[in-house]
């Protein structure tokens, strides 16, 4: 037991230190070359130079946003897989991404919205509406909020929202130009004010998730077992929905729809430290932050001087892992 605790402590510490190193690397590397001495000087003796401006106004916000978004999506993925008992579940399965995308496209096409700050507001509203709709449809059955009903409702609404979004974009080419980069998912060009706006929601989601972490362990054993142990599964599932809206909705509001992190990271974290949500949630947060930071750094060099949206990079990394997980699940069932 002591060695197990030591391993967990070392894993957590190592993941946190790696996140700090990746944040520093994100500030250091890119098309505009900067040095570590310039990074330090930009904080100690800011002189208004081009390098210092890039570090302070572009690189630092970008690194912090990538870490926060990656962590939030990973934790949301953990809870989605716990709720649905589906190893391939992620926030997008509940229509979070599709609802946010539809809200943004409607704002552009119907109301002429062009501000990235308003994109964030609309995306958060769309994500919340999508989650409420999924829970409403999933509870129509007499069995209540069963994992199967929630999954089917999420898939149906995702398809509906996606179709309407595509239809609006086809009818309005100018809207397509404005929202295309946002729809691909990116942390480039995001202002720190966006993160400051979303941070209370992301922090609240993480704190609530940790508060219910023991109950999530029981829920993971199945509804019947959880009910037998006195856990109010219906209430707990509603709390999971609230947490997912806070985490995934806030993440999509800031960076747009970024996929695969919510699928990949929970599996990696479980293999590393086990299924105890008291450890799984923070470990997933660190790993999710590390993955998105690394993907964002790599995205700067693929077609330099242009950049690939980080959502594309996570898809490139995540697709083979997704196929592997799907095949493993298929052979074990």
mmCIF file of C-alpha atoms in Angstrom:
data_model
loop_
_atom_site.group_PDB
_atom_site.id
_atom_site.type_symbol
_atom_site.label_atom_id
_atom_site.label_comp_id
_atom_site.label_asym_id
_atom_site.label_seq_id
_atom_site.Cartn_x
_atom_site.Cartn_y
_atom_site.Cartn_z
ATOM 1 C CA UNK A 1 0.000 0.000 0.000
ATOM 2 C CA UNK A 2 2.837 2.393 0.809
ATOM 3 C CA UNK A 3 4.513 1.777 -2.528
ATOM 4 C CA UNK A 4 1.158 2.342 -4.246
ATOM 5 C CA UNK A 5 0.703 5.659 -2.465
ATOM 6 C CA UNK A 6 4.275 6.603 -3.331
ATOM 7 C CA UNK A 7 3.659 5.748 -6.984
ATOM 8 C CA UNK A 8 0.519 7.873 -7.052
ATOM 9 C CA UNK A 9 2.333 10.767 -5.376
ATOM 10 C CA UNK A 10 5.227 10.532 -7.823
ATOM 11 C CA UNK A 11 2.836 10.275 -10.773
ATOM 12 C CA UNK A 12 0.869 13.324 -9.688
ATOM 13 C CA UNK A 13 4.011 15.316 -8.994
ATOM 14 C CA UNK A 14 5.604 14.285 -12.278
ATOM 15 C CA UNK A 15 2.486 15.159 -14.256
ATOM 16 C CA UNK A 16 2.269 18.563 -12.569
ATOM 17 C CA UNK A 17 5.939 19.317 -13.227
ATOM 18 C CA UNK A 18 5.537 18.234 -16.854
ATOM 19 C CA UNK A 19 2.589 20.597 -17.179
ATOM 20 C CA UNK A 20 4.727 23.452 -15.851
ATOM 21 C CA UNK A 21 7.503 22.610 -18.320
ATOM 22 C CA UNK A 22 5.027 22.455 -21.219
ATOM 23 C CA UNK A 23 3.551 25.825 -20.227
ATOM 24 C CA UNK A 24 7.075 27.255 -20.280
ATOM 25 C CA UNK A 25 7.757 25.590 -23.641
ATOM 26 C CA UNK A 26 4.497 26.981 -25.015
ATOM 27 C CA UNK A 27 5.629 30.474 -24.054
ATOM 28 C CA UNK A 28 9.131 29.885 -25.438
ATOM 29 C CA UNK A 29 8.585 28.209 -28.815
ATOM 30 C CA UNK A 30 6.811 29.415 -31.942
ATOM 31 C CA UNK A 31 7.252 31.296 -35.189
ATOM 32 C CA UNK A 32 8.558 34.353 -33.336
ATOM 33 C CA UNK A 33 11.648 33.116 -31.539
ATOM 34 C CA UNK A 34 12.028 34.118 -27.897
ATOM 35 C CA UNK A 35 14.530 33.097 -25.243
ATOM 36 C CA UNK A 36 14.090 32.113 -21.620
ATOM 37 C CA UNK A 37 15.915 35.264 -20.580
ATOM 38 C CA UNK A 38 13.404 37.342 -22.554
ATOM 39 C CA UNK A 39 10.542 35.527 -20.834
ATOM 40 C CA UNK A 40 11.965 36.371 -17.428
ATOM 41 C CA UNK A 41 12.691 39.956 -18.480
ATOM 42 C CA UNK A 42 9.161 40.429 -19.778
ATOM 43 C CA UNK A 43 7.930 39.968 -16.210
ATOM 44 C CA UNK A 44 10.765 41.667 -14.335
ATOM 45 C CA UNK A 45 11.557 44.531 -16.713
ATOM 46 C CA UNK A 46 8.851 44.887 -19.351
ATOM 47 C CA UNK A 47 10.107 47.293 -22.028
ATOM 48 C CA UNK A 48 7.299 47.204 -24.598
ATOM 49 C CA UNK A 49 9.431 45.455 -27.210
ATOM 50 C CA UNK A 50 7.866 43.168 -29.797
ATOM 51 C CA UNK A 51 9.179 40.068 -28.034
ATOM 52 C CA UNK A 52 7.854 41.156 -24.643
ATOM 53 C CA UNK A 53 4.470 42.033 -26.119
ATOM 54 C CA UNK A 54 4.210 38.620 -27.794
ATOM 55 C CA UNK A 55 5.122 36.850 -24.561
ATOM 56 C CA UNK A 56 2.712 38.816 -22.388
ATOM 57 C CA UNK A 57 -0.267 39.245 -24.707
ATOM 58 C CA UNK A 58 -0.105 36.101 -26.874
ATOM 59 C CA UNK A 59 2.047 33.278 -25.537
ATOM 60 C CA UNK A 60 1.211 33.367 -21.820
ATOM 61 C CA UNK A 61 -2.581 33.562 -22.328
ATOM 62 C CA UNK A 62 -2.377 30.827 -24.946
ATOM 63 C CA UNK A 63 -0.446 28.478 -22.656
ATOM 64 C CA UNK A 64 -2.731 29.043 -19.682
ATOM 65 C CA UNK A 65 -5.850 28.617 -21.814
ATOM 66 C CA UNK A 66 -4.531 25.358 -23.318
ATOM 67 C CA UNK A 67 -3.786 23.948 -19.851
ATOM 68 C CA UNK A 68 -7.185 24.909 -18.452
ATOM 69 C CA UNK A 69 -9.140 23.650 -21.466
ATOM 70 C CA UNK A 70 -7.263 20.352 -21.693
ATOM 71 C CA UNK A 71 -7.797 19.672 -17.984
ATOM 72 C CA UNK A 72 -11.496 20.541 -18.157
ATOM 73 C CA UNK A 73 -12.215 18.348 -21.185
ATOM 74 C CA UNK A 74 -10.380 15.406 -19.640
ATOM 75 C CA UNK A 75 -12.326 15.569 -16.360
ATOM 76 C CA UNK A 76 -15.589 15.963 -18.274
ATOM 77 C CA UNK A 77 -14.661 12.831 -20.244
ATOM 78 C CA UNK A 78 -14.076 10.864 -17.039
ATOM 79 C CA UNK A 79 -17.540 11.742 -15.761
ATOM 80 C CA UNK A 80 -19.192 11.026 -19.111
ATOM 81 C CA UNK A 81 -17.699 7.536 -19.191
ATOM 82 C CA UNK A 82 -18.700 6.934 -15.574
ATOM 83 C CA UNK A 83 -22.255 8.069 -16.259
ATOM 84 C CA UNK A 84 -22.858 6.191 -19.523
ATOM 85 C CA UNK A 85 -20.683 3.127 -18.793
ATOM 86 C CA UNK A 86 -19.423 3.706 -22.329
ATOM 87 C CA UNK A 87 -15.622 3.659 -22.747
ATOM 88 C CA UNK A 88 -15.960 5.713 -25.940
ATOM 89 C CA UNK A 89 -18.036 8.471 -24.332
ATOM 90 C CA UNK A 90 -16.853 12.065 -24.331
ATOM 91 C CA UNK A 91 -18.510 15.486 -23.848
ATOM 92 C CA UNK A 92 -19.447 15.550 -27.524
ATOM 93 C CA UNK A 93 -21.697 12.510 -27.044
ATOM 94 C CA UNK A 94 -24.177 14.715 -25.168
ATOM 95 C CA UNK A 95 -24.238 17.276 -27.952
ATOM 96 C CA UNK A 96 -22.075 19.783 -26.068
ATOM 97 C CA UNK A 97 -19.969 20.615 -29.124
ATOM 98 C CA UNK A 98 -22.895 20.492 -31.530
ATOM 99 C CA UNK A 99 -25.091 22.693 -29.337
ATOM 100 C CA UNK A 100 -22.327 25.235 -28.843
ATOM 101 C CA UNK A 101 -21.555 25.288 -32.566
ATOM 102 C CA UNK A 102 -25.187 25.771 -33.499
ATOM 103 C CA UNK A 103 -25.580 28.662 -31.042
ATOM 104 C CA UNK A 104 -22.512 30.425 -32.464
ATOM 105 C CA UNK A 105 -23.582 29.924 -36.080
ATOM 106 C CA UNK A 106 -27.090 31.176 -35.280
ATOM 107 C CA UNK A 107 -25.588 34.230 -33.620
ATOM 108 C CA UNK A 108 -23.527 35.000 -36.719
ATOM 109 C CA UNK A 109 -26.171 34.272 -39.341
ATOM 110 C CA UNK A 110 -29.244 35.680 -37.584
ATOM 111 C CA UNK A 111 -27.827 38.476 -35.437
ATOM 112 C CA UNK A 112 -24.559 39.393 -37.132
ATOM 113 C CA UNK A 113 -22.356 38.547 -34.137
ATOM 114 C CA UNK A 114 -18.642 38.906 -34.928
ATOM 115 C CA UNK A 115 -16.962 39.238 -31.509
ATOM 116 C CA UNK A 116 -15.054 36.252 -30.143
ATOM 117 C CA UNK A 117 -16.294 37.242 -26.670
ATOM 118 C CA UNK A 118 -19.882 36.897 -27.870
ATOM 119 C CA UNK A 119 -18.946 33.572 -29.482
ATOM 120 C CA UNK A 120 -17.961 32.385 -25.999
ATOM 121 C CA UNK A 121 -21.238 33.526 -24.441
ATOM 122 C CA UNK A 122 -23.315 31.899 -27.189
ATOM 123 C CA UNK A 123 -21.287 28.696 -27.039
ATOM 124 C CA UNK A 124 -21.813 28.336 -23.300
ATOM 125 C CA UNK A 125 -25.555 28.924 -23.678
ATOM 126 C CA UNK A 126 -25.725 26.409 -26.533
ATOM 127 C CA UNK A 127 -23.832 23.797 -24.513
ATOM 128 C CA UNK A 128 -26.173 24.244 -21.543
ATOM 129 C CA UNK A 129 -29.285 24.018 -23.720
ATOM 130 C CA UNK A 130 -27.927 20.856 -25.352
ATOM 131 C CA UNK A 131 -27.311 19.199 -21.987
ATOM 132 C CA UNK A 132 -30.748 20.106 -20.644
ATOM 133 C CA UNK A 133 -32.350 18.788 -23.845
ATOM 134 C CA UNK A 134 -30.461 15.505 -23.605
ATOM 135 C CA UNK A 135 -31.549 14.995 -19.994
ATOM 136 C CA UNK A 136 -35.133 15.892 -20.866
ATOM 137 C CA UNK A 137 -35.249 13.362 -23.712
ATOM 138 C CA UNK A 138 -33.353 10.752 -21.721
ATOM 139 C CA UNK A 139 -35.839 10.897 -18.851
ATOM 140 C CA UNK A 140 -38.948 10.346 -20.991
ATOM 141 C CA UNK A 141 -38.600 6.596 -20.627
ATOM 142 C CA UNK A 142 -40.092 4.957 -17.541
ATOM 143 C CA UNK A 143 -36.633 3.702 -16.568
ATOM 144 C CA UNK A 144 -35.503 7.262 -15.979
ATOM 145 C CA UNK A 145 -32.005 8.523 -16.738
ATOM 146 C CA UNK A 146 -30.515 5.241 -17.916
ATOM 147 C CA UNK A 147 -27.078 5.295 -19.608
ATOM 148 C CA UNK A 148 -28.549 3.934 -22.848
ATOM 149 C CA UNK A 149 -31.324 6.528 -23.005
ATOM 150 C CA UNK A 150 -28.894 9.370 -22.350
ATOM 151 C CA UNK A 151 -26.491 8.107 -25.013
ATOM 152 C CA UNK A 152 -29.227 7.738 -27.617
ATOM 153 C CA UNK A 153 -30.667 11.161 -26.816
ATOM 154 C CA UNK A 154 -27.219 12.724 -27.067
ATOM 155 C CA UNK A 155 -26.492 11.062 -30.412
ATOM 156 C CA UNK A 156 -29.862 12.133 -31.835
ATOM 157 C CA UNK A 157 -29.498 15.760 -30.737
ATOM 158 C CA UNK A 158 -25.885 15.923 -31.917
ATOM 159 C CA UNK A 159 -27.000 14.831 -35.376
ATOM 160 C CA UNK A 160 -29.869 17.334 -35.357
ATOM 161 C CA UNK A 161 -27.743 20.256 -34.190
ATOM 162 C CA UNK A 162 -25.002 19.360 -36.650
ATOM 163 C CA UNK A 163 -27.401 19.210 -39.583
ATOM 164 C CA UNK A 164 -28.978 22.565 -38.741
ATOM 165 C CA UNK A 165 -25.522 24.099 -38.342
ATOM 166 C CA UNK A 166 -24.411 22.839 -41.742
ATOM 167 C CA UNK A 167 -27.613 24.105 -43.310
ATOM 168 C CA UNK A 168 -27.127 27.597 -41.897
ATOM 169 C CA UNK A 169 -23.529 27.696 -43.068
ATOM 170 C CA UNK A 170 -24.490 26.624 -46.587
ATOM 171 C CA UNK A 171 -27.017 29.452 -46.765
ATOM 172 C CA UNK A 172 -24.556 32.037 -45.454
ATOM 173 C CA UNK A 173 -21.006 31.772 -46.811
ATOM 174 C CA UNK A 174 -19.835 34.856 -44.930
ATOM 175 C CA UNK A 175 -20.807 33.185 -41.662
ATOM 176 C CA UNK A 176 -18.741 30.163 -42.675
ATOM 177 C CA UNK A 177 -15.661 32.341 -43.057
ATOM 178 C CA UNK A 178 -16.177 33.913 -39.633
ATOM 179 C CA UNK A 179 -16.769 30.752 -37.595
ATOM 180 C CA UNK A 180 -14.762 28.131 -39.505
ATOM 181 C CA UNK A 181 -11.602 28.591 -37.441
ATOM 182 C CA UNK A 182 -13.620 28.564 -34.210
ATOM 183 C CA UNK A 183 -15.445 25.392 -35.256
ATOM 184 C CA UNK A 184 -12.098 23.655 -35.842
ATOM 185 C CA UNK A 185 -11.120 24.301 -32.211
ATOM 186 C CA UNK A 186 -8.168 26.516 -31.377
ATOM 187 C CA UNK A 187 -6.457 28.321 -28.522
ATOM 188 C CA UNK A 188 -4.717 30.713 -30.894
ATOM 189 C CA UNK A 189 -5.737 34.357 -30.647
ATOM 190 C CA UNK A 190 -7.762 33.837 -27.477
ATOM 191 C CA UNK A 191 -7.544 36.658 -24.980
ATOM 192 C CA UNK A 192 -6.801 36.049 -21.311
ATOM 193 C CA UNK A 193 -10.047 37.845 -20.506
ATOM 194 C CA UNK A 194 -11.917 34.904 -22.063
ATOM 195 C CA UNK A 195 -10.239 32.500 -19.663
ATOM 196 C CA UNK A 196 -10.883 34.823 -16.726
ATOM 197 C CA UNK A 197 -14.565 34.856 -17.646
ATOM 198 C CA UNK A 198 -14.792 31.064 -17.901
ATOM 199 C CA UNK A 199 -12.419 30.220 -15.036
ATOM 200 C CA UNK A 200 -15.023 30.453 -12.230
ATOM 201 C CA UNK A 201 -17.197 27.917 -14.081
ATOM 202 C CA UNK A 202 -14.261 25.589 -14.765
ATOM 203 C CA UNK A 203 -13.084 25.818 -11.147
ATOM 204 C CA UNK A 204 -16.594 25.216 -9.824
ATOM 205 C CA UNK A 205 -16.959 22.153 -12.039
ATOM 206 C CA UNK A 206 -13.685 20.676 -10.799
ATOM 207 C CA UNK A 207 -14.469 21.372 -7.134
ATOM 208 C CA UNK A 208 -17.934 19.801 -7.390
ATOM 209 C CA UNK A 209 -16.454 16.788 -9.201
ATOM 210 C CA UNK A 210 -13.967 16.244 -6.379
ATOM 211 C CA UNK A 211 -16.723 16.677 -3.778
ATOM 212 C CA UNK A 212 -18.738 13.822 -5.348
ATOM 213 C CA UNK A 213 -15.703 11.675 -6.236
ATOM 214 C CA UNK A 214 -16.534 8.991 -3.650
ATOM 215 C CA UNK A 215 -20.092 8.733 -4.954
ATOM 216 C CA UNK A 216 -18.777 8.414 -8.505
ATOM 217 C CA UNK A 217 -16.844 5.329 -7.405
ATOM 218 C CA UNK A 218 -20.110 3.731 -6.311
ATOM 219 C CA UNK A 219 -21.989 4.832 -9.440
ATOM 220 C CA UNK A 220 -19.288 3.251 -11.602
ATOM 221 C CA UNK A 221 -20.264 -0.149 -10.166
ATOM 222 C CA UNK A 222 -23.753 0.155 -11.672
ATOM 223 C CA UNK A 223 -27.072 1.758 -10.829
ATOM 224 C CA UNK A 224 -28.403 -1.288 -8.955
ATOM 225 C CA UNK A 225 -25.365 -1.484 -6.701
ATOM 226 C CA UNK A 226 -25.384 2.278 -6.135
ATOM 227 C CA UNK A 227 -29.092 2.272 -5.250
ATOM 228 C CA UNK A 228 -28.535 -0.637 -2.900
ATOM 229 C CA UNK A 229 -25.812 1.306 -1.113
ATOM 230 C CA UNK A 230 -28.095 4.284 -0.630
ATOM 231 C CA UNK A 231 -26.739 6.534 -3.377
ATOM 232 C CA UNK A 232 -29.400 8.708 -5.000
ATOM 233 C CA UNK A 233 -28.374 7.914 -8.564
ATOM 234 C CA UNK A 234 -30.899 10.244 -10.187
ATOM 235 C CA UNK A 235 -29.643 13.244 -8.253
ATOM 236 C CA UNK A 236 -26.034 12.240 -8.838
ATOM 237 C CA UNK A 237 -26.595 12.001 -12.594
ATOM 238 C CA UNK A 238 -28.057 15.487 -12.611
ATOM 239 C CA UNK A 239 -24.965 16.727 -10.795
ATOM 240 C CA UNK A 240 -22.799 15.064 -13.435
ATOM 241 C CA UNK A 241 -24.754 16.924 -16.089
ATOM 242 C CA UNK A 242 -24.156 20.212 -14.277
ATOM 243 C CA UNK A 243 -20.445 19.483 -13.942
ATOM 244 C CA UNK A 244 -20.115 18.560 -17.618
ATOM 245 C CA UNK A 245 -21.834 21.802 -18.650
ATOM 246 C CA UNK A 246 -19.493 23.808 -16.417
ATOM 247 C CA UNK A 247 -16.340 22.040 -17.623
ATOM 248 C CA UNK A 248 -17.023 21.118 -21.235
ATOM 249 C CA UNK A 249 -19.350 24.054 -21.869
ATOM 250 C CA UNK A 250 -16.800 26.480 -20.472
ATOM 251 C CA UNK A 251 -14.019 24.855 -22.486
ATOM 252 C CA UNK A 252 -15.964 24.995 -25.747
ATOM 253 C CA UNK A 253 -16.921 28.589 -25.037
ATOM 254 C CA UNK A 254 -13.262 29.603 -24.864
ATOM 255 C CA UNK A 255 -11.568 27.371 -27.441
ATOM 256 C CA UNK A 256 -14.294 25.961 -29.641
ATOM 257 C CA UNK A 257 -15.009 22.234 -30.027
ATOM 258 C CA UNK A 258 -11.826 20.227 -29.393
ATOM 259 C CA UNK A 259 -12.327 16.487 -29.617
ATOM 260 C CA UNK A 260 -10.687 13.256 -28.457
ATOM 261 C CA UNK A 261 -9.177 14.555 -25.206
ATOM 262 C CA UNK A 262 -12.262 13.446 -23.290
ATOM 263 C CA UNK A 263 -11.971 9.983 -24.820
ATOM 264 C CA UNK A 264 -8.230 9.349 -24.610
ATOM 265 C CA UNK A 265 -7.175 10.781 -21.280
ATOM 266 C CA UNK A 266 -9.566 8.875 -18.951
ATOM 267 C CA UNK A 267 -8.275 5.566 -20.333
ATOM 268 C CA UNK A 268 -4.636 6.586 -19.905
ATOM 269 C CA UNK A 269 -5.286 7.805 -16.364
ATOM 270 C CA UNK A 270 -7.122 4.608 -15.362
ATOM 271 C CA UNK A 271 -4.280 2.440 -16.642
ATOM 272 C CA UNK A 272 -1.830 4.578 -14.729
ATOM 273 C CA UNK A 273 -3.409 5.006 -11.283
ATOM 274 C CA UNK A 274 -6.636 2.958 -11.277
ATOM 275 C CA UNK A 275 -10.347 3.739 -11.111
ATOM 276 C CA UNK A 276 -10.640 5.647 -7.822
ATOM 277 C CA UNK A 277 -12.188 8.966 -8.866
ATOM 278 C CA UNK A 278 -10.513 10.772 -5.967
ATOM 279 C CA UNK A 279 -7.243 10.185 -7.828
ATOM 280 C CA UNK A 280 -8.577 9.719 -11.337
ATOM 281 C CA UNK A 281 -10.065 13.212 -11.604
ATOM 282 C CA UNK A 282 -6.927 15.220 -10.722
ATOM 283 C CA UNK A 283 -4.669 12.865 -12.687
ATOM 284 C CA UNK A 284 -6.881 13.222 -15.749
ATOM 285 C CA UNK A 285 -6.771 16.997 -15.346
ATOM 286 C CA UNK A 286 -2.964 17.017 -15.423
ATOM 287 C CA UNK A 287 -2.770 14.603 -18.371
ATOM 288 C CA UNK A 288 -5.421 16.508 -20.320
ATOM 289 C CA UNK A 289 -3.552 19.780 -19.806
ATOM 290 C CA UNK A 290 -0.302 18.143 -20.905
ATOM 291 C CA UNK A 291 -1.840 16.657 -24.036
ATOM 292 C CA UNK A 292 -3.411 19.899 -25.228
ATOM 293 C CA UNK A 293 -0.272 21.904 -24.463
ATOM 294 C CA UNK A 294 1.881 19.437 -26.409
ATOM 295 C CA UNK A 295 -0.594 19.363 -29.306
ATOM 296 C CA UNK A 296 -0.685 23.158 -29.436
ATOM 297 C CA UNK A 297 3.106 23.397 -29.530
ATOM 298 C CA UNK A 298 3.253 20.807 -32.315
ATOM 299 C CA UNK A 299 0.515 22.641 -34.253
ATOM 300 C CA UNK A 300 2.827 25.642 -34.643
ATOM 301 C CA UNK A 301 5.452 23.671 -36.578
ATOM 302 C CA UNK A 302 3.440 21.474 -38.964
ATOM 303 C CA UNK A 303 2.978 24.079 -41.715
ATOM 304 C CA UNK A 304 4.991 26.991 -40.293
ATOM 305 C CA UNK A 305 4.636 29.974 -40.635
ATOM 306 C CA UNK A 306 0.927 29.099 -40.619
ATOM 307 C CA UNK A 307 -0.608 27.083 -37.807
ATOM 308 C CA UNK A 308 -2.858 24.056 -37.711
ATOM 309 C CA UNK A 309 -5.859 24.460 -35.373
ATOM 310 C CA UNK A 310 -5.158 22.481 -32.232
ATOM 311 C CA UNK A 311 -8.474 20.667 -32.685
ATOM 312 C CA UNK A 312 -7.025 19.155 -35.860
ATOM 313 C CA UNK A 313 -3.869 18.083 -34.002
ATOM 314 C CA UNK A 314 -5.829 16.360 -31.234
ATOM 315 C CA UNK A 315 -7.843 14.549 -33.924
ATOM 316 C CA UNK A 316 -4.640 13.362 -35.609
ATOM 317 C CA UNK A 317 -3.304 12.120 -32.273
ATOM 318 C CA UNK A 318 -6.626 10.772 -31.043
ATOM 319 C CA UNK A 319 -7.926 8.900 -34.075
ATOM 320 C CA UNK A 320 -5.548 5.891 -33.842
ATOM 321 C CA UNK A 321 -6.053 5.752 -30.060
ATOM 322 C CA UNK A 322 -9.827 5.889 -30.572
ATOM 323 C CA UNK A 323 -9.615 3.000 -33.058
ATOM 324 C CA UNK A 324 -7.490 1.015 -30.608
ATOM 325 C CA UNK A 325 -9.977 1.561 -27.773
ATOM 326 C CA UNK A 326 -12.909 0.681 -30.018
ATOM 327 C CA UNK A 327 -11.242 -2.543 -31.169
ATOM 328 C CA UNK A 328 -10.346 -3.493 -27.606
ATOM 329 C CA UNK A 329 -13.893 -2.898 -26.436
ATOM 330 C CA UNK A 330 -15.244 -4.883 -29.375
ATOM 331 C CA UNK A 331 -13.014 -7.907 -28.717
ATOM 332 C CA UNK A 332 -13.737 -7.909 -24.980
ATOM 333 C CA UNK A 333 -17.522 -7.766 -25.378
#
